[in-house]
mmCIF file of C-alpha atoms in Angstrom:
data_model
loop_
_atom_site.group_PDB
_atom_site.id
_atom_site.type_symbol
_atom_site.label_atom_id
_atom_site.label_comp_id
_atom_site.label_asym_id
_atom_site.label_seq_id
_atom_site.Cartn_x
_atom_site.Cartn_y
_atom_site.Cartn_z
ATOM 1 C CA MET D 123 -88.680 -136.289 126.951
ATOM 2 C CA SER D 124 -89.640 -132.972 125.585
ATOM 3 C CA GLY D 125 -87.484 -130.742 127.741
ATOM 4 C CA GLU D 126 -90.348 -128.806 128.989
ATOM 5 C CA ALA D 127 -90.707 -128.652 132.836
ATOM 6 C CA ASP D 128 -93.211 -130.968 134.437
ATOM 7 C CA PRO D 129 -95.810 -128.708 136.159
ATOM 8 C CA GLU D 130 -96.476 -131.440 138.975
ATOM 9 C CA THR D 131 -92.652 -131.321 139.739
ATOM 10 C CA MET D 132 -92.070 -127.646 139.769
ATOM 11 C CA ALA D 133 -92.121 -126.101 143.043
ATOM 12 C CA GLU D 134 -94.819 -123.503 143.780
ATOM 13 C CA THR D 135 -93.531 -120.068 144.533
ATOM 14 C CA GLU D 136 -95.100 -117.141 146.542
ATOM 15 C CA ARG D 137 -94.687 -113.583 145.594
ATOM 16 C CA LEU D 138 -93.253 -111.342 148.436
ATOM 17 C CA TRP D 139 -92.993 -107.340 148.031
ATOM 18 C CA LEU D 140 -90.248 -105.142 149.402
ATOM 19 C CA VAL D 141 -91.439 -103.413 152.552
ATOM 20 C CA GLU D 142 -88.344 -102.478 154.417
ATOM 21 C CA ARG D 143 -84.763 -101.402 153.582
ATOM 22 C CA ASP D 144 -82.609 -101.272 156.808
ATOM 23 C CA TYR D 145 -78.964 -100.005 156.937
ATOM 24 C CA GLY D 146 -77.636 -102.069 160.043
ATOM 25 C CA ASP D 147 -74.113 -100.780 159.948
ATOM 26 C CA GLU D 148 -71.681 -99.325 157.431
ATOM 27 C CA SER D 149 -71.347 -102.497 155.524
ATOM 28 C CA LEU D 150 -74.712 -104.431 155.815
ATOM 29 C CA VAL D 151 -78.161 -103.806 154.442
ATOM 30 C CA GLU D 152 -81.223 -105.817 155.281
ATOM 31 C CA LEU D 153 -84.204 -105.953 152.753
ATOM 32 C CA VAL D 154 -87.513 -107.468 154.048
ATOM 33 C CA TYR D 155 -89.953 -108.886 151.763
ATOM 34 C CA ALA D 156 -93.451 -109.480 152.875
ATOM 35 C CA THR D 157 -96.612 -111.431 151.751
ATOM 36 C CA PRO D 158 -99.558 -109.281 150.526
ATOM 37 C CA ASP D 159 -101.514 -109.850 153.734
ATOM 38 C CA GLY D 160 -98.449 -109.205 155.911
ATOM 39 C CA SER D 161 -98.506 -112.508 157.486
ATOM 40 C CA GLY D 162 -95.017 -113.828 156.254
ATOM 41 C CA ARG D 163 -91.676 -112.293 155.608
ATOM 42 C CA LEU D 164 -88.372 -113.112 154.159
ATOM 43 C CA VAL D 165 -85.266 -111.215 155.188
ATOM 44 C CA LYS D 166 -82.112 -110.959 152.916
ATOM 45 C CA HIS D 167 -78.909 -109.296 154.025
ATOM 46 C CA PHE D 168 -76.540 -107.702 151.554
ATOM 47 C CA SER D 169 -73.214 -106.105 151.761
ATOM 48 C CA VAL D 170 -73.382 -102.434 150.616
ATOM 49 C CA GLN D 171 -70.913 -103.304 147.937
ATOM 50 C CA LEU D 172 -72.910 -106.116 146.579
ATOM 51 C CA LEU D 173 -76.041 -104.220 146.745
ATOM 52 C CA ARG D 174 -74.714 -101.600 144.477
ATOM 53 C CA ALA D 175 -74.091 -104.206 141.756
ATOM 54 C CA LYS D 176 -77.554 -105.919 142.212
ATOM 55 C CA GLU D 177 -81.000 -104.790 140.968
ATOM 56 C CA ILE D 178 -83.460 -104.747 143.760
ATOM 57 C CA THR D 179 -86.963 -105.422 142.513
ATOM 58 C CA ALA D 180 -90.313 -104.356 144.010
ATOM 59 C CA ALA D 181 -91.241 -108.280 144.360
ATOM 60 C CA ILE D 182 -89.505 -111.563 144.434
ATOM 61 C CA ASP D 183 -90.968 -115.101 143.897
ATOM 62 C CA VAL D 184 -89.613 -117.459 146.679
ATOM 63 C CA ASP D 185 -90.216 -121.164 147.952
ATOM 64 C CA PRO D 186 -93.192 -120.737 150.544
ATOM 65 C CA GLU D 187 -90.988 -122.954 152.895
ATOM 66 C CA LYS D 188 -88.623 -119.924 153.155
ATOM 67 C CA VAL D 189 -91.287 -117.530 154.305
ATOM 68 C CA GLU D 190 -91.251 -116.798 158.071
ATOM 69 C CA PRO D 191 -94.628 -116.298 159.810
ATOM 70 C CA ILE D 192 -95.353 -113.044 161.473
ATOM 71 C CA GLU D 193 -97.150 -113.190 164.719
ATOM 72 C CA ASP D 194 -97.324 -109.714 165.747
ATOM 73 C CA GLU D 195 -100.412 -107.983 164.624
ATOM 74 C CA PRO D 196 -99.032 -104.450 164.273
ATOM 75 C CA THR D 197 -96.088 -105.660 162.203
ATOM 76 C CA ARG D 198 -98.541 -107.656 159.955
ATOM 77 C CA GLU D 199 -100.653 -104.604 159.310
ATOM 78 C CA ARG D 200 -97.815 -102.373 158.605
ATOM 79 C CA TYR D 201 -96.273 -104.808 156.093
ATOM 80 C CA ALA D 202 -99.531 -105.458 154.637
ATOM 81 C CA SER D 203 -100.152 -101.528 154.074
ATOM 82 C CA GLU D 204 -96.619 -101.135 152.841
ATOM 83 C CA VAL D 205 -97.101 -104.147 150.200
ATOM 84 C CA GLU D 206 -100.295 -102.287 149.036
ATOM 85 C CA ARG D 207 -98.461 -99.033 148.602
ATOM 86 C CA VAL D 208 -95.578 -100.864 146.768
ATOM 87 C CA ARG D 209 -98.015 -102.635 144.464
ATOM 88 C CA GLU D 210 -99.897 -99.678 143.517
ATOM 89 C CA SER D 211 -96.620 -97.809 142.360
ATOM 90 C CA HIS D 212 -94.414 -100.592 140.923
ATOM 91 C CA ASP D 213 -94.415 -103.517 138.859
ATOM 92 C CA PRO D 214 -93.014 -106.669 140.334
ATOM 93 C CA ASP D 215 -89.810 -106.716 138.357
ATOM 94 C CA GLU D 216 -89.337 -102.980 138.504
ATOM 95 C CA THR D 217 -86.030 -101.852 140.217
ATOM 96 C CA ILE D 218 -86.665 -99.830 143.337
#
């Protein structure tokens, strides 16, 4: 075997963009990444201490099965608008 990944067995990923950063309490930060159309999101929680040591990028690629659907239309529109703003001003791997 050549050592190259077989494209048929590789998991497909979906690119999500950072749309929210909420500081819940003194020690926890919630990051929300959304699909470009605002129809899905992934929420990540980090301690403030860990967040200081981690680079947060404008976008992440995730397994589509981890993306939670958004049913609320105003939230979908807000996320889609924020994704557009972030995409226009940042490269996917740029730290923000």
